[in-house]
């Protein structure tokens, strides 16, 4: 029988809690079997894995075998200790501590796609995760996340994105200046969601190379970026409705882009 961690006071568990709480910026906390599978598939460097002792889940054991083969440290852990460490009510049997992915512009723009999503100071983890998932589903080639946004690789965002944060090229902590330079370098049409935009989102030609910019939940896109946009797009709504949630607005526009690109 393998040795197992039985105490929440174990130093490895304490370190994992610091990662979970965002106090180890070079590392990320991956909670759950499906997310762990996506993380490993993406080629992320896994330093250690906490695995529920006595598990007979075939998928989990296959992943553990894969982690062992790539020299990750596997730490068998008492179920109660793993549940207490988990960011959810009950652990799914595995938690990874991995090195934070870092993508530069070359990797984000290396594909053939010409639709990109820019996110300006998105604060809510649920919104961020949903936008990443929606961007992937709608065929976006990559996402540029500006500084001041919630951590893309925080446990809540990862869970909300359902693995899209690992599958979709994401560039984080980007300044406004860098975003505008990338727009020029890659000849992208910069458009922003704006309540008083001059063009309906359905009238925009989404088949051209485009960077769609979505802004902070309360304040929208920052004034300097809004002023630099080529086009400001509105979503027509019934009287009395002031605005949509940013993830809903993003879904509306991204899937209109997908619709036009399929034609």
Tab-separated table of C-alpha atoms in Angstrom:
chain	number	residue	atom	x	y	z
A	1	UNK	CA	0.000	0.000	0.000
A	2	UNK	CA	1.343	3.436	-0.951
A	3	UNK	CA	2.142	5.939	1.819
A	4	UNK	CA	-0.601	8.541	2.058
A	5	UNK	CA	-1.060	12.067	3.377
A	6	UNK	CA	-3.472	11.919	6.300
A	7	UNK	CA	-3.129	15.364	7.882
A	8	UNK	CA	-4.227	18.817	6.632
A	9	UNK	CA	-1.137	20.120	8.449
A	10	UNK	CA	1.187	18.310	6.061
A	11	UNK	CA	3.637	20.780	4.497
A	12	UNK	CA	2.682	19.703	0.968
A	13	UNK	CA	-0.978	20.410	1.748
A	14	UNK	CA	-0.119	23.804	3.233
A	15	UNK	CA	1.817	24.690	0.079
A	16	UNK	CA	-1.084	23.566	-2.120
A	17	UNK	CA	-3.447	25.805	-0.142
A	18	UNK	CA	-1.169	28.768	-0.828
A	19	UNK	CA	-1.306	27.968	-4.542
A	20	UNK	CA	-5.105	27.619	-4.388
A	21	UNK	CA	-5.379	31.016	-2.697
A	22	UNK	CA	-3.171	32.753	-5.275
A	23	UNK	CA	-0.168	33.218	-2.997
A	24	UNK	CA	2.270	31.326	-5.240
A	25	UNK	CA	2.098	33.335	-8.489
A	26	UNK	CA	4.275	30.982	-10.528
A	27	UNK	CA	1.961	28.015	-9.903
A	28	UNK	CA	-1.685	27.158	-10.557
A	29	UNK	CA	-4.209	24.907	-8.791
A	30	UNK	CA	-6.109	22.491	-11.050
A	31	UNK	CA	-9.036	20.856	-9.260
A	32	UNK	CA	-10.961	17.929	-10.706
A	33	UNK	CA	-10.457	15.032	-13.106
A	34	UNK	CA	-11.682	16.640	-16.322
A	35	UNK	CA	-9.655	19.824	-15.803
A	36	UNK	CA	-6.617	17.763	-14.843
A	37	UNK	CA	-6.945	15.752	-18.062
A	38	UNK	CA	-7.193	18.932	-20.128
A	39	UNK	CA	-4.200	20.439	-18.337
A	40	UNK	CA	-2.027	17.391	-18.987
A	41	UNK	CA	-3.198	17.185	-22.613
A	42	UNK	CA	-2.174	20.820	-23.117
A	43	UNK	CA	1.419	19.981	-22.181
A	44	UNK	CA	1.425	21.982	-18.976
A	45	UNK	CA	4.233	21.130	-16.529
A	46	UNK	CA	2.705	19.357	-13.517
A	47	UNK	CA	4.879	19.504	-10.425
A	48	UNK	CA	2.703	17.384	-8.139
A	49	UNK	CA	-0.637	15.601	-8.033
A	50	UNK	CA	-2.746	14.919	-4.936
A	51	UNK	CA	-4.798	11.781	-5.568
A	52	UNK	CA	-7.523	10.224	-3.408
A	53	UNK	CA	-6.254	7.049	-1.783
A	54	UNK	CA	-8.157	3.902	-2.693
A	55	UNK	CA	-9.711	5.335	-5.852
A	56	UNK	CA	-10.735	2.735	-8.447
A	57	UNK	CA	-11.765	5.224	-11.163
A	58	UNK	CA	-10.181	3.931	-14.382
A	59	UNK	CA	-9.838	7.403	-15.928
A	60	UNK	CA	-8.215	8.780	-12.809
A	61	UNK	CA	-5.787	5.869	-12.530
A	62	UNK	CA	-4.854	6.199	-16.205
A	63	UNK	CA	-4.080	9.869	-15.649
A	64	UNK	CA	-2.005	9.032	-12.571
A	65	UNK	CA	-0.018	6.554	-14.659
A	66	UNK	CA	0.587	9.246	-17.270
A	67	UNK	CA	1.706	11.735	-14.610
A	68	UNK	CA	4.073	9.189	-13.082
A	69	UNK	CA	5.566	8.492	-16.507
A	70	UNK	CA	6.368	12.179	-16.967
A	71	UNK	CA	8.028	12.323	-13.522
A	72	UNK	CA	5.367	14.370	-11.728
A	73	UNK	CA	5.231	13.719	-7.980
A	74	UNK	CA	2.095	11.704	-7.120
A	75	UNK	CA	0.925	12.123	-3.526
A	76	UNK	CA	-1.768	9.705	-2.382
A	77	UNK	CA	-4.025	11.619	-0.039
A	78	UNK	CA	-6.761	10.672	2.393
A	79	UNK	CA	-10.157	11.577	0.917
A	80	UNK	CA	-11.106	13.875	3.815
A	81	UNK	CA	-7.863	15.830	3.441
A	82	UNK	CA	-8.370	16.137	-0.329
A	83	UNK	CA	-11.954	17.337	0.162
A	84	UNK	CA	-10.759	20.015	2.578
A	85	UNK	CA	-8.082	21.143	0.117
A	86	UNK	CA	-10.461	21.268	-2.857
A	87	UNK	CA	-11.928	24.548	-4.086
A	88	UNK	CA	-15.289	22.770	-4.478
A	89	UNK	CA	-17.603	21.200	-1.925
A	90	UNK	CA	-16.246	17.730	-2.649
A	91	UNK	CA	-13.104	16.798	-4.522
A	92	UNK	CA	-13.288	14.733	-7.709
A	93	UNK	CA	-10.304	12.736	-6.563
A	94	UNK	CA	-7.362	14.646	-8.019
A	95	UNK	CA	-5.746	18.071	-7.653
A	96	UNK	CA	-2.721	19.215	-9.657
A	97	UNK	CA	-0.110	21.812	-8.784
A	98	UNK	CA	1.335	22.993	-12.089
A	99	UNK	CA	3.532	25.693	-13.534
A	100	UNK	CA	1.606	28.716	-14.783
A	101	UNK	CA	1.334	28.720	-18.596
A	102	UNK	CA	2.899	31.759	-20.255
A	103	UNK	CA	2.017	32.503	-23.879
A	104	UNK	CA	3.524	35.301	-25.925
A	105	UNK	CA	1.992	36.999	-28.954
A	106	UNK	CA	3.728	34.634	-31.374
A	107	UNK	CA	1.851	31.660	-29.932
A	108	UNK	CA	-1.487	33.452	-29.776
A	109	UNK	CA	-1.230	34.553	-33.417
A	110	UNK	CA	0.434	31.435	-34.825
A	111	UNK	CA	-2.775	29.866	-36.148
A	112	UNK	CA	-4.764	30.643	-39.268
A	113	UNK	CA	-7.773	32.148	-37.504
A	114	UNK	CA	-8.600	35.818	-37.852
A	115	UNK	CA	-11.094	36.347	-35.008
A	116	UNK	CA	-9.683	37.344	-31.633
A	117	UNK	CA	-11.253	38.386	-28.342
A	118	UNK	CA	-9.855	41.158	-26.151
A	119	UNK	CA	-10.949	41.425	-22.511
A	120	UNK	CA	-10.478	44.707	-20.668
A	121	UNK	CA	-10.482	44.461	-16.850
A	122	UNK	CA	-13.051	41.658	-16.524
A	123	UNK	CA	-13.454	41.094	-12.782
A	124	UNK	CA	-15.914	38.259	-12.256
A	125	UNK	CA	-14.421	34.731	-12.484
A	126	UNK	CA	-17.680	33.339	-13.868
A	127	UNK	CA	-17.745	35.932	-16.639
A	128	UNK	CA	-14.097	35.337	-17.516
A	129	UNK	CA	-14.493	31.565	-17.668
A	130	UNK	CA	-17.700	31.797	-19.685
A	131	UNK	CA	-16.101	34.197	-22.170
A	132	UNK	CA	-13.128	31.877	-22.687
A	133	UNK	CA	-15.442	28.923	-23.229
A	134	UNK	CA	-17.660	30.923	-25.605
A	135	UNK	CA	-14.663	32.214	-27.567
A	136	UNK	CA	-13.429	28.673	-28.130
A	137	UNK	CA	-16.895	27.430	-29.080
A	138	UNK	CA	-17.366	30.271	-31.589
A	139	UNK	CA	-14.029	29.598	-33.269
A	140	UNK	CA	-11.908	32.468	-31.957
A	141	UNK	CA	-8.224	31.936	-32.623
A	142	UNK	CA	-7.053	33.432	-29.323
A	143	UNK	CA	-7.804	35.740	-26.417
A	144	UNK	CA	-5.901	38.809	-25.223
A	145	UNK	CA	-6.546	39.641	-21.559
A	146	UNK	CA	-5.579	43.121	-20.435
A	147	UNK	CA	-3.974	43.898	-17.088
A	148	UNK	CA	-6.358	44.456	-14.201
A	149	UNK	CA	-8.501	41.440	-15.101
A	150	UNK	CA	-9.207	38.453	-12.869
A	151	UNK	CA	-6.594	35.679	-13.025
A	152	UNK	CA	-7.388	33.455	-16.009
A	153	UNK	CA	-5.870	30.458	-14.220
A	154	UNK	CA	-7.576	30.896	-10.853
A	155	UNK	CA	-9.583	27.817	-9.757
A	156	UNK	CA	-12.974	29.479	-10.282
A	157	UNK	CA	-12.122	30.702	-13.798
A	158	UNK	CA	-10.692	27.314	-14.780
A	159	UNK	CA	-13.825	25.572	-13.545
A	160	UNK	CA	-16.100	28.024	-15.379
A	161	UNK	CA	-14.104	27.756	-18.610
A	162	UNK	CA	-14.407	23.930	-18.590
A	163	UNK	CA	-10.828	23.589	-19.818
A	164	UNK	CA	-10.920	26.285	-22.521
A	165	UNK	CA	-8.188	28.191	-20.671
A	166	UNK	CA	-5.859	25.273	-21.481
A	167	UNK	CA	-7.031	24.628	-25.046
A	168	UNK	CA	-7.346	28.197	-26.343
A	169	UNK	CA	-4.247	30.419	-26.751
A	170	UNK	CA	-4.560	33.110	-24.075
A	171	UNK	CA	-2.183	36.033	-23.582
A	172	UNK	CA	-2.525	37.720	-20.171
A	173	UNK	CA	-1.545	40.973	-18.437
A	174	UNK	CA	-1.381	42.827	-21.743
A	175	UNK	CA	-1.181	46.630	-21.714
A	176	UNK	CA	-3.371	48.849	-23.898
A	177	UNK	CA	-0.283	49.896	-25.861
A	178	UNK	CA	0.680	46.292	-26.622
A	179	UNK	CA	-2.869	45.427	-27.673
A	180	UNK	CA	-2.962	48.362	-30.092
A	181	UNK	CA	0.438	47.405	-31.483
A	182	UNK	CA	-0.772	43.828	-32.044
A	183	UNK	CA	-3.857	45.147	-33.798
A	184	UNK	CA	-1.656	47.138	-36.189
A	185	UNK	CA	0.931	44.383	-36.656
A	186	UNK	CA	-1.690	41.784	-37.585
A	187	UNK	CA	-3.923	44.183	-39.527
A	188	UNK	CA	-6.978	43.572	-37.354
A	189	UNK	CA	-10.148	45.630	-37.346
A	190	UNK	CA	-10.642	46.695	-33.712
A	191	UNK	CA	-14.283	46.712	-32.645
A	192	UNK	CA	-15.820	47.235	-29.209
A	193	UNK	CA	-19.155	46.410	-27.654
A	194	UNK	CA	-20.760	49.741	-26.740
A	195	UNK	CA	-24.291	50.585	-25.671
A	196	UNK	CA	-24.342	53.583	-27.977
A	197	UNK	CA	-22.323	52.117	-30.815
A	198	UNK	CA	-22.838	53.455	-34.313
A	199	UNK	CA	-23.480	50.054	-35.932
A	200	UNK	CA	-25.655	47.048	-35.081
A	201	UNK	CA	-23.513	43.972	-34.455
A	202	UNK	CA	-25.378	42.058	-37.176
A	203	UNK	CA	-24.467	44.702	-39.774
A	204	UNK	CA	-20.739	44.402	-39.141
A	205	UNK	CA	-18.734	42.239	-41.557
A	206	UNK	CA	-17.347	39.594	-39.217
A	207	UNK	CA	-15.490	37.764	-41.977
A	208	UNK	CA	-12.733	40.384	-41.964
A	209	UNK	CA	-9.823	39.946	-39.489
A	210	UNK	CA	-11.265	41.266	-36.233
A	211	UNK	CA	-10.344	41.862	-32.613
A	212	UNK	CA	-13.537	42.149	-30.543
A	213	UNK	CA	-13.034	44.115	-27.348
A	214	UNK	CA	-15.272	43.618	-24.303
A	215	UNK	CA	-14.964	45.759	-21.202
A	216	UNK	CA	-15.319	45.780	-17.441
A	217	UNK	CA	-18.699	44.747	-16.024
A	218	UNK	CA	-19.455	48.181	-14.592
A	219	UNK	CA	-17.375	50.619	-16.636
A	220	UNK	CA	-17.084	49.014	-20.037
A	221	UNK	CA	-14.072	49.402	-22.324
A	222	UNK	CA	-11.557	51.986	-21.117
A	223	UNK	CA	-11.871	55.411	-22.822
A	224	UNK	CA	-8.451	55.252	-24.515
A	225	UNK	CA	-9.199	51.906	-26.141
A	226	UNK	CA	-12.735	52.921	-27.061
A	227	UNK	CA	-11.343	55.993	-28.816
A	228	UNK	CA	-8.893	53.807	-30.748
A	229	UNK	CA	-11.566	51.438	-32.068
A	230	UNK	CA	-12.414	51.335	-35.752
A	231	UNK	CA	-16.074	50.537	-35.040
A	232	UNK	CA	-18.301	50.523	-31.962
A	233	UNK	CA	-21.025	47.894	-32.071
A	234	UNK	CA	-24.395	47.927	-30.341
A	235	UNK	CA	-26.847	45.163	-29.541
A	236	UNK	CA	-30.418	46.437	-30.123
A	237	UNK	CA	-32.575	45.905	-27.041
A	238	UNK	CA	-36.081	46.671	-25.894
A	239	UNK	CA	-36.753	49.947	-24.100
A	240	UNK	CA	-35.976	49.838	-20.401
A	241	UNK	CA	-33.094	47.347	-20.745
A	242	UNK	CA	-29.890	49.264	-20.223
A	243	UNK	CA	-27.310	46.595	-21.006
A	244	UNK	CA	-26.464	42.892	-21.107
A	245	UNK	CA	-24.078	41.012	-18.873
A	246	UNK	CA	-20.651	41.071	-20.534
A	247	UNK	CA	-20.564	37.302	-21.040
A	248	UNK	CA	-24.028	37.410	-22.666
A	249	UNK	CA	-22.984	40.294	-24.933
A	250	UNK	CA	-19.838	38.411	-25.850
A	251	UNK	CA	-21.813	35.284	-26.715
A	252	UNK	CA	-24.234	37.240	-28.917
A	253	UNK	CA	-21.440	38.870	-30.921
A	254	UNK	CA	-19.084	35.890	-31.119
A	255	UNK	CA	-21.789	33.591	-32.436
A	256	UNK	CA	-22.886	36.180	-34.977
A	257	UNK	CA	-19.257	36.177	-36.114
A	258	UNK	CA	-19.337	32.370	-36.279
A	259	UNK	CA	-22.611	32.456	-38.262
A	260	UNK	CA	-21.263	34.870	-40.849
A	261	UNK	CA	-18.001	32.974	-41.178
A	262	UNK	CA	-19.850	29.731	-41.908
A	263	UNK	CA	-21.755	31.270	-44.837
